[in-house]
XYZ file of C-alpha atoms in Angstrom:
570
model
C 0.747 29.426 -9.978
C -1.438 31.581 -7.798
C -4.729 29.786 -8.356
C -6.016 32.499 -10.697
C -7.699 32.514 -14.069
C -5.076 31.966 -16.706
C -5.017 32.841 -20.366
C -2.452 31.781 -22.886
C 0.623 33.942 -22.752
C 2.963 31.439 -24.324
C 1.800 31.545 -27.934
C 3.937 34.047 -29.797
C 1.936 36.244 -32.169
C 4.289 35.359 -34.978
C 3.596 31.617 -34.677
C 2.079 30.325 -37.841
C -1.706 29.872 -37.526
C -2.701 26.678 -39.265
C -6.220 26.036 -40.388
C -6.997 22.482 -41.384
C -9.962 21.678 -43.567
C -11.801 18.690 -42.083
C -15.065 17.964 -43.869
C -17.069 21.154 -43.597
C -15.345 22.290 -40.397
C -12.516 24.727 -40.034
C -10.473 23.436 -37.134
C -8.163 26.084 -35.744
C -5.202 24.747 -33.843
C -1.945 26.608 -33.691
C 0.028 23.527 -34.672
C 3.265 25.471 -34.956
C 3.056 26.537 -31.334
C 2.027 23.047 -30.231
C 5.047 21.518 -31.967
C 7.358 24.152 -30.502
C 6.112 23.732 -26.930
C 5.851 19.975 -27.197
C 9.599 19.896 -27.869
C 10.104 21.567 -24.471
C 8.181 18.657 -22.902
C 9.810 15.927 -24.976
C 8.783 12.290 -24.652
C 11.557 9.903 -23.550
C 12.336 7.380 -26.286
C 10.577 4.042 -26.150
C 8.377 4.898 -23.135
C 4.879 3.374 -23.448
C 2.215 4.132 -20.831
C -1.382 2.973 -20.458
C -4.264 5.128 -19.157
C -5.881 2.826 -16.589
C -8.575 3.173 -13.912
C -6.277 5.539 -12.040
C -5.071 7.451 -15.105
C -1.328 7.376 -15.815
C 1.089 6.429 -13.047
C 4.842 5.928 -13.128
C 8.108 7.442 -11.849
C 7.710 11.228 -11.691
C 10.713 11.932 -13.934
C 9.011 10.176 -16.882
C 5.822 12.223 -16.793
C 6.580 15.736 -18.047
C 5.464 15.045 -21.647
C 2.346 13.212 -20.421
C 1.283 16.213 -18.308
C 1.710 18.645 -21.220
C -0.291 16.357 -23.497
C -3.069 15.809 -20.931
C -3.391 19.606 -20.807
C -4.000 19.521 -24.580
C -6.451 16.618 -24.264
C -8.390 18.285 -21.426
C -8.987 21.301 -23.686
C -10.315 19.080 -26.499
C -12.581 17.220 -24.043
C -13.799 20.549 -22.629
C -14.617 21.873 -26.120
C -16.388 18.641 -27.011
C -18.539 18.498 -23.858
C -18.924 22.311 -23.599
C -18.050 21.813 -19.920
C -15.300 22.344 -17.385
C -12.884 19.385 -17.247
C -10.564 18.565 -14.317
C -6.930 17.465 -14.342
C -5.570 15.969 -11.118
C -1.842 15.471 -10.581
C -1.444 12.610 -8.096
C -0.340 8.988 -7.745
C -2.641 8.316 -4.777
C -1.261 5.510 -2.569
C 1.889 4.925 -4.669
C 5.355 5.711 -3.236
C 6.449 9.354 -3.031
C 8.825 9.162 -6.023
C 5.950 8.209 -8.369
C 3.397 10.577 -9.785
C 0.429 10.415 -12.097
C -2.415 12.287 -13.745
C -6.084 11.679 -14.346
C -8.797 13.630 -16.095
C -12.166 14.314 -14.491
C -15.308 14.381 -16.663
C -18.138 16.972 -16.388
C -20.136 15.472 -13.515
C -17.052 14.745 -11.457
C -16.878 11.194 -12.802
C -13.948 9.351 -14.362
C -12.964 9.955 -17.962
C -15.162 8.206 -20.572
C -13.565 4.943 -21.854
C -13.222 6.156 -25.477
C -11.254 9.159 -24.199
C -9.042 6.880 -22.078
C -7.964 5.406 -25.414
C -7.296 8.883 -26.826
C -5.238 9.660 -23.711
C -3.111 6.531 -24.222
C -2.665 7.310 -27.932
C -1.658 10.911 -27.307
C 0.702 10.083 -24.428
C 2.545 7.496 -26.520
C 2.698 9.412 -29.818
C 6.186 10.206 -31.105
C 6.926 13.910 -31.432
C 6.436 13.945 -35.224
C 2.997 12.261 -34.932
C 1.552 14.617 -32.324
C -0.248 16.888 -34.817
C -1.836 13.941 -36.611
C -3.047 12.368 -33.346
C -4.602 15.652 -32.167
C -6.359 16.121 -35.504
C -7.545 12.485 -35.426
C -9.080 12.912 -31.976
C -10.743 16.187 -33.006
C -12.222 14.566 -36.117
C -13.322 11.361 -34.425
C -15.047 13.207 -31.592
C -16.374 16.044 -33.792
C -14.722 18.651 -31.570
C -15.672 22.221 -32.452
C -12.370 24.035 -31.978
C -14.120 27.423 -31.964
C -15.766 26.419 -28.669
C -14.294 27.947 -25.472
C -12.513 25.564 -23.124
C -12.088 25.676 -19.360
C -9.895 23.340 -17.285
C -9.423 23.158 -13.509
C -6.239 21.719 -12.064
C -5.355 20.270 -8.660
C -2.310 18.502 -7.251
C -1.174 16.470 -4.241
C 1.796 17.183 -1.944
C 4.475 15.157 -3.799
C 7.716 17.077 -4.382
C 7.258 16.628 -8.146
C 3.614 17.747 -8.342
C 4.032 21.520 -8.634
C 6.358 21.353 -11.630
C 4.222 18.696 -13.314
C 1.041 20.720 -12.888
C 2.845 23.640 -14.554
C 3.373 21.331 -17.558
C -0.400 20.670 -17.634
C -0.966 24.440 -17.670
C 1.470 24.800 -20.589
C -0.605 22.259 -22.513
C -3.891 23.977 -21.704
C -2.694 27.454 -22.662
C -0.904 26.561 -25.891
C -4.267 25.597 -27.403
C -5.972 28.687 -26.013
C -7.770 27.042 -23.097
C -8.575 28.973 -19.946
C -7.799 27.440 -16.577
C -8.087 27.798 -12.841
C -5.267 26.290 -10.781
C -6.587 25.243 -7.367
C -3.098 24.254 -6.227
C -3.075 21.689 -3.425
C -6.299 19.635 -3.257
C -7.373 16.125 -2.358
C -8.466 14.163 -5.441
C -12.146 14.083 -4.351
C -12.073 17.856 -3.826
C -11.127 18.342 -7.481
C -13.971 15.993 -8.513
C -16.287 18.138 -6.346
C -15.078 21.395 -7.979
C -15.745 20.031 -11.474
C -19.228 18.849 -10.446
C -20.079 22.237 -8.871
C -18.891 24.212 -11.894
C -20.898 22.106 -14.329
C -24.149 22.257 -12.354
C -24.092 26.049 -12.134
C -23.446 25.877 -8.393
C -26.530 23.699 -7.749
C -24.321 21.030 -6.176
C -22.285 23.533 -4.157
C -19.818 26.379 -4.344
C -16.703 25.531 -6.387
C -14.201 26.719 -3.779
C -12.300 24.932 -1.019
C -14.194 27.138 1.418
C -17.496 26.094 -0.189
C -16.555 22.429 0.214
C -15.655 22.855 3.903
C -18.828 24.798 4.629
C -21.212 22.430 2.841
C -19.865 19.296 4.549
C -19.374 20.843 7.998
C -22.807 22.446 8.117
C -24.418 19.075 7.333
C -22.214 17.291 9.880
C -22.854 19.756 12.704
C -26.628 19.694 12.024
C -26.577 15.889 12.226
C -24.481 15.552 15.367
C -26.695 18.089 17.173
C -29.417 15.437 16.997
C -27.282 12.766 18.674
C -28.597 11.961 22.128
C -25.344 10.611 23.560
C -23.201 13.544 24.573
C -20.552 11.272 26.062
C -17.120 12.494 25.044
C -15.858 8.976 24.477
C -17.651 8.930 21.104
C -16.314 12.250 20.079
C -12.616 11.915 19.377
C -10.924 10.172 16.498
C -7.317 9.452 15.602
C -6.587 10.017 11.925
C -3.543 8.721 10.032
C -3.157 11.052 7.031
C -0.529 8.969 5.160
C 1.801 12.010 5.224
C -0.323 13.354 2.376
C -2.690 16.105 1.271
C -5.447 14.845 3.614
C -3.543 16.284 6.591
C -3.364 19.797 5.117
C -7.019 19.859 4.189
C -8.226 18.345 7.468
C -6.225 20.969 9.381
C -7.852 23.739 7.354
C -11.302 22.235 7.853
C -11.083 21.148 11.482
C -12.406 24.344 13.102
C -15.567 24.195 10.965
C -16.766 20.930 12.534
C -14.911 20.915 15.884
C -18.134 21.218 17.908
C -19.167 17.796 16.576
C -15.834 15.973 16.563
C -12.249 16.404 17.671
C -9.637 14.834 15.404
C -6.039 14.017 16.310
C -3.832 13.917 13.214
C -0.895 11.522 12.771
C 1.509 11.152 9.849
C 0.623 14.707 8.895
C 3.537 15.153 6.493
C 5.683 17.205 8.860
C 8.375 14.521 8.985
C 7.470 11.170 7.400
C 7.427 10.114 3.751
C 4.170 9.953 1.787
C 2.475 6.518 2.111
C 5.576 5.019 3.765
C 4.520 2.496 6.462
C 1.236 4.390 6.824
C -2.014 5.152 5.025
C -5.127 3.122 4.204
C -3.401 0.845 1.712
C -0.619 -0.097 4.166
C -3.076 -0.746 7.020
C -5.402 -2.837 4.839
C -2.704 -4.982 3.252
C -0.541 -5.479 6.363
C -3.481 -5.772 8.780
C -1.706 -3.611 11.343
C -1.744 0.012 12.510
C 0.451 2.618 10.788
C 3.786 3.652 12.207
C 3.783 6.753 14.362
C 0.389 6.180 15.977
C -0.034 4.947 19.558
C -3.353 3.160 19.984
C -4.982 2.497 23.349
C -7.509 -0.317 23.507
C -10.895 0.448 21.950
C -9.857 3.848 20.574
C -11.422 4.665 17.231
C -8.812 5.220 14.503
C -8.882 5.642 10.746
C -6.408 5.972 7.873
C -6.660 7.968 4.638
C -4.588 7.112 1.581
C -2.140 9.562 -0.034
C -4.707 11.620 -1.972
C -7.535 11.120 0.555
C -9.999 9.173 -1.594
C -9.933 5.986 0.539
C -10.571 5.373 4.223
C -10.411 2.368 6.551
C -11.153 2.225 10.294
C -9.518 0.037 12.960
C -8.998 -0.444 16.706
C -7.196 -2.628 19.244
C -9.402 -4.704 21.534
C -8.762 -5.163 25.275
C -6.381 -8.066 24.493
C -4.357 -5.918 22.105
C -5.670 -7.655 18.961
C -5.901 -5.490 15.845
C -9.339 -5.224 14.166
C -9.713 -3.756 10.677
C -13.029 -2.261 9.551
C -12.844 -2.125 5.763
C -15.010 -0.838 2.926
C -17.505 -3.732 3.247
C -18.297 -2.851 6.854
C -18.426 0.863 6.029
C -20.981 0.157 3.262
C -22.988 -1.986 5.692
C -23.109 0.736 8.365
C -24.116 3.394 5.831
C -26.734 1.400 3.900
C -28.332 0.027 7.102
C -28.659 3.571 8.448
C -30.143 4.903 5.194
C -32.610 1.991 5.119
C -33.694 2.727 8.730
C -34.296 6.394 7.902
C -36.388 5.480 4.847
C -38.500 3.097 6.945
C -38.953 5.866 9.550
C -40.072 8.373 6.876
C -42.308 5.779 5.238
C -40.669 6.062 1.822
C -40.232 2.906 -0.226
C -37.320 3.987 -2.426
C -35.124 1.410 -4.087
C -31.790 1.262 -2.329
C -28.976 -0.967 -3.583
C -25.487 -1.831 -2.393
C -22.862 -2.462 -5.064
C -19.885 -4.704 -4.288
C -17.186 -6.584 -6.179
C -16.346 -10.283 -5.956
C -13.789 -9.368 -3.246
C -16.516 -8.319 -0.787
C -16.566 -10.679 2.174
C -19.387 -13.228 1.964
C -20.511 -12.344 5.503
C -21.181 -8.736 4.496
C -23.292 -9.834 1.521
C -25.233 -12.266 3.712
C -25.822 -9.675 6.461
C -27.092 -7.065 3.998
C -29.394 -9.426 2.142
C -30.702 -11.544 5.017
C -30.680 -9.229 8.051
C -31.052 -5.746 6.555
C -33.066 -6.908 3.515
C -31.028 -4.620 1.273
C -30.400 -5.914 -2.257
C -26.730 -6.396 -3.168
C -25.298 -6.292 -6.696
C -21.881 -7.399 -7.873
C -19.812 -5.703 -10.611
C -16.368 -6.105 -12.077
C -13.452 -4.753 -10.024
C -12.790 -1.035 -10.566
C -14.456 2.090 -9.201
C -16.007 3.137 -12.492
C -18.005 -0.123 -12.723
C -19.303 0.325 -9.161
C -20.156 4.010 -9.649
C -21.979 3.291 -12.897
C -24.091 0.505 -11.318
C -24.897 2.626 -8.243
C -26.427 5.282 -10.526
C -29.218 2.835 -11.434
C -30.891 3.096 -7.996
C -32.812 5.806 -6.151
C -30.037 5.426 -3.569
C -26.898 3.500 -4.518
C -24.133 2.764 -2.007
C -20.815 1.390 -3.213
C -17.517 0.652 -1.508
C -14.555 -1.429 -2.518
C -13.040 -3.457 0.325
C -10.019 -1.078 0.131
C -12.160 1.757 1.496
C -12.968 3.679 -1.679
C -16.642 4.480 -2.027
C -19.600 6.801 -1.554
C -23.397 6.938 -1.867
C -25.356 8.355 -4.812
C -28.850 9.857 -4.637
C -31.030 10.449 -7.692
C -32.275 14.004 -8.278
C -35.866 12.822 -7.753
C -34.931 11.403 -4.343
C -33.166 14.602 -3.296
C -36.278 16.650 -4.156
C -38.615 14.198 -2.436
C -36.553 14.213 0.784
C -36.371 18.039 0.782
C -40.175 18.154 0.535
C -40.579 15.574 3.300
C -38.279 17.575 5.588
C -40.598 20.561 5.162
C -43.991 18.853 5.176
C -43.920 15.818 7.469
C -44.674 15.816 11.192
C -42.494 15.069 14.249
C -40.466 11.834 14.054
C -40.888 11.500 10.299
C -39.784 15.064 9.772
C -36.739 14.521 11.989
C -35.733 11.447 9.961
C -36.232 13.331 6.673
C -34.117 16.216 7.967
C -31.364 13.727 8.903
C -31.481 12.196 5.453
C -31.312 15.639 3.859
C -28.131 16.398 5.825
C -26.609 12.979 5.067
C -27.158 13.644 1.352
C -25.240 16.929 1.688
C -22.477 15.217 3.650
C -21.642 12.739 0.884
C -19.353 13.717 -1.965
C -21.406 12.184 -4.771
C -18.718 12.889 -7.364
C -16.209 10.390 -5.960
C -15.102 8.350 -2.964
C -13.837 10.911 -0.434
C -12.041 10.022 2.812
C -12.934 13.295 4.583
C -16.597 13.124 3.592
C -16.867 9.381 4.385
C -15.190 9.935 7.762
C -17.762 12.590 8.702
C -20.655 10.380 7.515
C -19.379 7.457 9.625
C -18.788 9.645 12.679
C -22.279 11.137 12.392
C -23.921 7.699 12.091
C -21.973 6.257 15.045
C -22.969 9.275 17.155
C -26.639 9.163 16.100
C -26.909 5.425 16.769
C -24.787 5.595 19.927
C -22.510 2.847 18.569
C -18.973 2.170 19.748
C -16.397 1.000 17.231
C -16.594 -2.540 18.690
C -20.391 -2.660 18.323
C -20.032 -1.555 14.713
C -17.404 -4.230 14.113
C -19.686 -6.846 15.688
C -22.507 -6.352 13.139
C -21.138 -9.491 11.483
C -17.931 -11.533 11.556
C -15.871 -11.671 8.391
C -15.332 -15.109 6.920
C -11.639 -16.034 6.951
C -10.138 -15.483 3.488
C -6.885 -15.676 1.596
C -5.638 -13.903 -1.525
C -2.784 -15.325 -3.612
C -1.067 -14.580 -6.912
C -0.008 -17.175 -9.503
C 2.552 -16.254 -12.162
C 1.497 -17.232 -15.674
C 3.076 -16.835 -19.107
C 0.093 -14.832 -20.397
C -2.714 -13.599 -18.160
C -5.042 -13.304 -21.175
C -5.653 -17.064 -21.192
C -8.016 -16.422 -18.271
C -11.356 -14.843 -19.148
C -14.241 -14.434 -16.707
C -17.974 -13.778 -16.564
C -20.624 -13.025 -13.907
C -18.731 -9.998 -12.506
C -15.442 -11.937 -12.525
C -16.809 -14.676 -10.269
C -16.586 -17.452 -12.876
C -13.804 -18.441 -15.255
C -14.844 -19.057 -18.874
C -11.374 -20.009 -20.137
C -9.170 -22.004 -19.978
C -11.512 -25.007 -20.345
C -11.892 -27.110 -17.210
C -10.699 -24.455 -14.749
C -14.135 -23.423 -13.442
C -15.169 -27.082 -13.065
C -11.976 -27.712 -11.055
C -12.735 -24.700 -8.802
C -16.339 -25.892 -8.284
C -15.120 -29.327 -7.154
C -12.593 -27.814 -4.728
C -15.159 -25.418 -3.224
C -17.496 -28.351 -2.441
C -14.920 -29.712 0.032
C -15.237 -26.783 2.476
C -18.017 -25.184 4.506
C -19.315 -21.649 3.703
C -16.719 -21.498 0.970
C -16.294 -19.787 -2.371
C -13.337 -19.042 -4.620
C -12.680 -17.175 -7.849
C -9.752 -16.260 -10.078
C -9.209 -13.216 -12.287
C -6.348 -11.894 -14.401
C -4.449 -8.930 -12.944
C -5.041 -5.655 -14.735
C -1.358 -4.748 -14.653
C 0.968 -7.778 -14.630
C 1.136 -11.388 -15.864
C -0.311 -12.894 -12.734
C -3.661 -14.448 -11.904
C -5.251 -13.333 -8.637
C -6.858 -16.040 -6.506
C -9.429 -15.348 -3.773
C -10.812 -17.974 -1.399
C -12.953 -17.845 1.724
C -14.272 -20.544 4.044
C -15.493 -21.155 7.606
C -11.940 -21.285 9.066
C -8.604 -19.703 8.185
C -7.100 -23.162 7.724
C -9.804 -24.107 5.213
C -9.507 -20.776 3.371
C -5.718 -21.271 3.113
C -6.086 -24.851 1.831
C -8.728 -23.852 -0.695
C -6.635 -20.899 -1.959
C -3.616 -23.187 -2.382
C -5.574 -25.878 -4.229
C -7.152 -23.297 -6.565
C -3.651 -21.831 -7.205
C -2.431 -25.296 -8.238
C -5.376 -25.673 -10.621
C -4.548 -22.275 -12.171
C -0.863 -23.214 -12.428
C -1.687 -26.475 -14.206
C -4.497 -25.311 -16.482
C -3.546 -21.683 -17.237
C 0.135 -21.982 -18.074
C 1.830 -21.269 -14.756
C 5.534 -20.382 -14.864
C 8.291 -20.622 -12.259
C 7.845 -22.616 -9.089
C 4.624 -24.514 -8.402
C 2.517 -22.781 -5.714
C 3.555 -24.067 -2.266
C 1.249 -24.538 0.724
C 1.889 -22.482 3.870
C 1.809 -18.697 4.262
């Protein structure tokens, strides 16, 4: 599809136009055409899928019907919100043979929870129930079907993505929605496009070109102010996970090349998407990706498959691997923002949002050294994003490298004024902050945007990757999984840091934690499988390992563990 405006050309004139009386409303949906086209995107028997934090994800061959139906749902959501809605075809860091889809709400945020339920209902409906489910959603959400609808679509580089995005388009057009197919995009770029379109261009121009120009202009302006012109700070090795990030970074590179030279690895020319590379691989295996030679103290980073996560790393002089994850990225960013605010003389409320998985050292450093308040939410980007919106400036990152910073409209206006009105040093700091605001993708975590923010801050502060890493030392930690008959026996409170049920489990954890220095531990049910996840940290790796094992045993005994008892040793 050549990225152009589309209008329905697949509804035959002769198709029966059905008008359903619902209360006082006349809801026009060409149910005949929907039924006819739905049969061309038939649902495999017995397949049940759940719309989770990341939308739907499964093997690509099972997704055709889901894509068609998400096209239908996007049109209903667009009519209901009177806004442009996004549909992204991607399975992020999953293997190449998987695919997935997620909807993007008007301000570039994730789909509202009540609509996640509609998505699950619609995806799982049997063919003969489709009409009823669509009418139900329209009634429940008071959708005015006379309202125009507009949907934008993007996809990643998976072999299955082009055909699947065509199925989305079929769904959009059969109910008379208009669309714009952006073709290949990173996930955060689609979030950006939706945000731009729904703010009348106030946030930026809703084109790939507009995205490149906005970010690069801010980056180049910032790096011009860096005093160190030493070339050693200026080159970066980027592992693109053999995904869409490589294509987009190649297109964008010449816009910012005066501020940074990037060397791309795993650029998709030969390797498989996410295979032995990418942010998820590097974070979970604690080692560099395949296909990248690293000299000591060279700065390197990895994107994930759809370029919405980033982690940094390097080898020290002894050849040891050092990972710099989302916690340390959040620390670098929030410390820098705090310093600029102090310089300008603005006392805005800045907050850092973490989950229970954030390393205790990062929390301590932020609160005690930087005097930045830290808040903890449940695991999952939408919880972090939502909490970050409560501050003048909210910074959030998950340890896996997904995150961004959010700035309230009032703050953006205030900083713009300061950049025009203040004198000398204060003005310079305000100008920097203004550019940093433009450099963030406030719609979603964005590896390209985050990379440029980090590079600009390191250049402005004259920091090497080792100095950044040395801000604080992570406490040794260990994560384990315990198989249980039913994960629902575990319920938690206090942002998942305390177990409420089963009775006695939290007391057992408290007693175990007392045995070790600088220690903490928590357990939470997995969102996807019947396992309980255990996290423990302490002053030494040995202590963290012991604590994790002892907590696993407590879970096994008190929460209905199945299979073999957890064994010590890793």
